[in-house]
mmCIF file of C-alpha atoms in Angstrom:
data_model
loop_
_atom_site.group_PDB
_atom_site.id
_atom_site.type_symbol
_atom_site.label_atom_id
_atom_site.label_comp_id
_atom_site.label_asym_id
_atom_site.label_seq_id
_atom_site.Cartn_x
_atom_site.Cartn_y
_atom_site.Cartn_z
ATOM 1 C CA MET A 30 0.000 0.000 0.000
ATOM 2 C CA THR A 31 1.427 3.373 -1.036
ATOM 3 C CA GLN A 32 1.554 6.589 0.957
ATOM 4 C CA GLY A 33 -0.896 8.092 -1.538
ATOM 5 C CA ILE A 34 -3.491 5.416 -0.779
ATOM 6 C CA ILE A 35 -3.073 5.921 2.951
ATOM 7 C CA ILE A 36 -3.600 9.686 2.604
ATOM 8 C CA ALA A 37 -6.674 9.098 0.411
ATOM 9 C CA ALA A 38 -8.067 6.586 2.916
ATOM 10 C CA PHE A 39 -7.520 9.119 5.691
ATOM 11 C CA GLY A 40 -9.514 11.637 3.634
ATOM 12 C CA ALA A 41 -12.362 9.138 3.269
ATOM 13 C CA ALA A 42 -12.322 8.505 6.997
ATOM 14 C CA ILE A 43 -12.228 12.180 7.944
ATOM 15 C CA CYS A 44 -15.233 13.141 5.797
ATOM 16 C CA ALA A 45 -17.350 10.298 7.174
ATOM 17 C CA LEU A 46 -16.186 11.003 10.725
ATOM 18 C CA LEU A 47 -16.614 14.796 10.891
ATOM 19 C CA SER A 48 -19.913 14.974 9.014
ATOM 20 C CA GLY A 49 -21.193 12.060 11.113
ATOM 21 C CA ILE A 50 -20.264 13.875 14.311
ATOM 22 C CA GLY A 51 -22.048 17.010 13.057
ATOM 23 C CA SER A 52 -25.168 14.998 12.325
ATOM 24 C CA ALA A 53 -25.073 13.140 15.630
ATOM 25 C CA VAL A 54 -24.777 16.381 17.597
ATOM 26 C CA GLY A 55 -27.474 18.075 15.488
ATOM 27 C CA VAL A 56 -29.918 15.198 15.855
ATOM 28 C CA GLN A 57 -29.187 15.114 19.601
ATOM 29 C CA ILE A 58 -29.900 18.844 19.993
ATOM 30 C CA ALA A 59 -33.162 18.535 18.059
ATOM 31 C CA GLY A 60 -34.020 15.330 19.936
ATOM 32 C CA GLN A 61 -33.845 17.077 23.291
ATOM 33 C CA ALA A 62 -36.289 19.706 22.065
ATOM 34 C CA ALA A 63 -38.538 17.045 20.535
ATOM 35 C CA ALA A 64 -38.617 15.070 23.781
ATOM 36 C CA GLY A 65 -39.663 18.161 25.704
ATOM 37 C CA VAL A 66 -42.429 19.074 23.273
ATOM 38 C CA THR A 67 -43.821 15.549 22.894
ATOM 39 C CA SER A 68 -43.847 14.996 26.661
ATOM 40 C CA ASP A 69 -46.478 17.757 26.848
ATOM 41 C CA GLN A 70 -48.124 17.118 23.464
ATOM 42 C CA PRO A 71 -47.644 13.477 22.344
ATOM 43 C CA ASP A 72 -49.824 14.033 19.254
ATOM 44 C CA LEU A 73 -47.046 16.197 17.730
ATOM 45 C CA PHE A 74 -44.608 13.280 17.540
ATOM 46 C CA GLY A 75 -44.877 12.907 13.741
ATOM 47 C CA LYS A 76 -44.331 16.607 13.093
ATOM 48 C CA VAL A 77 -41.300 16.951 15.377
ATOM 49 C CA LEU A 78 -39.756 13.675 14.213
ATOM 50 C CA VAL A 79 -39.267 15.121 10.719
ATOM 51 C CA LEU A 80 -37.545 18.158 12.201
ATOM 52 C CA GLN A 81 -35.323 16.003 14.392
ATOM 53 C CA ALA A 82 -34.267 13.834 11.440
ATOM 54 C CA LEU A 83 -33.192 16.703 9.153
ATOM 55 C CA PRO A 84 -29.718 17.246 10.710
ATOM 56 C CA GLY A 85 -28.921 13.596 9.965
ATOM 57 C CA THR A 86 -28.365 14.212 6.269
ATOM 58 C CA GLN A 87 -24.858 15.626 6.680
ATOM 59 C CA GLY A 88 -23.678 12.262 7.937
ATOM 60 C CA ILE A 89 -25.164 10.619 4.857
ATOM 61 C CA TYR A 90 -23.349 13.091 2.593
ATOM 62 C CA GLY A 91 -20.019 12.415 4.309
ATOM 63 C CA PHE A 92 -20.572 8.673 4.066
ATOM 64 C CA LEU A 93 -21.424 9.024 0.366
ATOM 65 C CA LEU A 94 -18.211 10.894 -0.365
ATOM 66 C CA ALA A 95 -16.178 8.380 1.648
ATOM 67 C CA VAL A 96 -17.610 5.555 -0.465
ATOM 68 C CA LEU A 97 -16.857 7.491 -3.676
ATOM 69 C CA ILE A 98 -13.231 7.980 -2.580
ATOM 70 C CA LEU A 99 -12.941 4.294 -1.729
ATOM 71 C CA VAL A 100 -14.364 3.361 -5.157
ATOM 72 C CA GLN A 101 -12.133 5.832 -7.035
ATOM 73 C CA THR A 102 -8.994 4.550 -5.306
ATOM 74 C CA GLY A 103 -9.923 0.882 -5.608
ATOM 75 C CA LEU A 104 -9.873 0.418 -1.845
ATOM 76 C CA ILE A 105 -13.462 -0.800 -1.726
ATOM 77 C CA SER A 106 -12.667 -3.685 -4.063
ATOM 78 C CA GLY A 107 -9.579 -4.673 -2.103
ATOM 79 C CA ASN A 108 -7.299 -3.855 -5.051
ATOM 80 C CA PRO A 109 -6.030 -0.334 -4.373
ATOM 81 C CA HIS A 110 -4.730 1.600 -7.363
ATOM 82 C CA SER A 111 -1.189 2.838 -7.400
ATOM 83 C CA ILE A 112 -1.520 6.544 -6.711
ATOM 84 C CA THR A 113 1.100 9.160 -5.947
ATOM 85 C CA VAL A 114 1.386 11.137 -2.746
ATOM 86 C CA MET A 115 0.091 14.219 -4.607
ATOM 87 C CA GLN A 116 -2.960 12.284 -5.814
ATOM 88 C CA GLY A 117 -3.502 11.069 -2.264
ATOM 89 C CA TRP A 118 -3.505 14.660 -1.041
ATOM 90 C CA ALA A 119 -5.932 15.558 -3.843
ATOM 91 C CA TYR A 120 -8.335 12.854 -2.601
ATOM 92 C CA PHE A 121 -7.851 14.185 0.923
ATOM 93 C CA ALA A 122 -8.613 17.716 -0.280
ATOM 94 C CA SER A 123 -11.797 16.501 -1.953
ATOM 95 C CA ALA A 124 -13.003 15.284 1.446
ATOM 96 C CA LEU A 125 -12.515 18.597 3.228
ATOM 97 C CA PRO A 126 -15.564 20.585 2.002
ATOM 98 C CA ILE A 127 -18.150 18.066 3.178
ATOM 99 C CA ALA A 128 -16.105 17.121 6.247
ATOM 100 C CA ILE A 129 -15.896 20.668 7.597
ATOM 101 C CA VAL A 130 -19.245 21.982 6.373
ATOM 102 C CA GLY A 131 -20.951 18.731 7.376
ATOM 103 C CA LEU A 132 -19.631 19.078 10.914
ATOM 104 C CA LEU A 133 -20.646 22.714 11.318
ATOM 105 C CA SER A 134 -23.926 22.666 9.378
ATOM 106 C CA GLY A 135 -25.121 19.526 11.161
ATOM 107 C CA ILE A 136 -24.785 21.308 14.487
ATOM 108 C CA ALA A 137 -26.309 24.542 13.137
ATOM 109 C CA GLN A 138 -29.180 22.628 11.580
ATOM 110 C CA GLY A 139 -29.811 20.865 14.873
ATOM 111 C CA LYS A 140 -30.100 24.225 16.647
ATOM 112 C CA THR A 141 -32.461 25.511 13.955
ATOM 113 C CA ALA A 142 -34.514 22.325 14.171
ATOM 114 C CA ALA A 143 -34.741 22.693 17.954
ATOM 115 C CA ALA A 144 -36.107 26.229 17.551
ATOM 116 C CA ALA A 145 -38.557 24.976 14.918
ATOM 117 C CA ILE A 146 -39.671 22.176 17.242
ATOM 118 C CA HIS A 147 -40.385 24.702 20.000
ATOM 119 C CA MET A 148 -42.310 26.815 17.460
ATOM 120 C CA THR A 149 -44.313 23.720 16.468
ATOM 121 C CA GLY A 150 -45.035 23.065 20.138
ATOM 122 C CA LYS A 151 -46.573 26.533 20.469
ATOM 123 C CA ASP A 152 -48.342 26.464 17.092
ATOM 124 C CA PRO A 153 -48.686 23.001 15.487
ATOM 125 C CA ASP A 154 -49.777 24.553 12.177
ATOM 126 C CA SER A 155 -46.357 26.210 11.806
ATOM 127 C CA SER A 156 -44.390 22.962 11.427
ATOM 128 C CA ALA A 157 -44.038 23.446 7.642
ATOM 129 C CA LYS A 158 -42.450 26.848 8.263
ATOM 130 C CA GLY A 159 -40.044 25.195 10.686
ATOM 131 C CA ILE A 160 -39.146 22.527 8.160
ATOM 132 C CA THR A 161 -38.427 25.222 5.568
ATOM 133 C CA MET A 162 -36.217 27.186 7.976
ATOM 134 C CA THR A 163 -34.337 24.053 8.964
ATOM 135 C CA ALA A 164 -33.921 22.915 5.355
ATOM 136 C CA LEU A 165 -32.286 26.225 4.417
ATOM 137 C CA VAL A 166 -29.250 25.251 6.491
ATOM 138 C CA GLU A 167 -29.083 22.092 4.380
ATOM 139 C CA THR A 168 -28.273 24.200 1.311
ATOM 140 C CA TYR A 169 -24.702 24.711 2.460
ATOM 141 C CA ALA A 170 -24.134 21.040 3.133
ATOM 142 C CA ILE A 171 -25.395 20.231 -0.375
ATOM 143 C CA LEU A 172 -23.071 22.843 -1.888
ATOM 144 C CA ALA A 173 -20.148 21.407 0.068
ATOM 145 C CA LEU A 174 -21.017 17.904 -1.116
ATOM 146 C CA LEU A 175 -21.120 19.135 -4.721
ATOM 147 C CA ALA A 176 -17.731 20.851 -4.290
ATOM 148 C CA SER A 177 -16.293 17.643 -2.847
ATOM 149 C CA ILE A 178 -17.659 15.562 -5.726
ATOM 150 C CA LEU A 179 -16.379 18.026 -8.351
ATOM 151 C CA ILE A 180 -12.900 17.990 -6.802
ATOM 152 C CA LEU A 181 -12.977 14.201 -6.535
ATOM 153 C CA PHE A 182 -13.903 13.647 -10.187
ATOM 154 C CA SER A 183 -11.316 16.170 -11.401
ATOM 155 C CA ILE A 184 -8.439 14.126 -9.966
ATOM 156 C CA LYS A 185 -6.331 12.620 -12.760
#
C-alpha cells in the first residue's frame, strides 16, 4: 500500500467522521427539544420527528463521499490503485468541504430544528415553516457535497 493510498483513505475517513459527528450532535440537539415538546403534546410526535431527522443528512453526505473515494482509489474492491502522494492529497482535499461543512452545518441545523420544534409546540400549524427554515441550512451542506464531488472527479 502506497503513501498516496493511505492519505486518500484518511480523507475518506475524515469526511465520514466529521460529518457524522455534526449529524449526531445536530440530531441530539433537536431530539432534546422534541422530547420536551412531545412529553407535553404526544400528538405532535410525527411533526417533530421530521424536524429532528433533518440534521442527519450531513452524515449521509459524508458517508457518500467516503464511499466514492474508496471506489475511485480501488480500496473498496480490495485492489487499491497505485496513486502518488500528490494524488492522495488531492483525494484528501476533496473530502474537506463536506467534512468541515458537514460538521458545522449539522450542528447549526440541529439548533435551527430545535427552535422549529419549539415553534411547532406553540403552534402546530407552523411545522411546515419550521421545516423550511431548517432545510435552508441544508443548502450549504449540499453545496459542500457538490464541491467535494467536483474535486474528486477532477483528480487525474
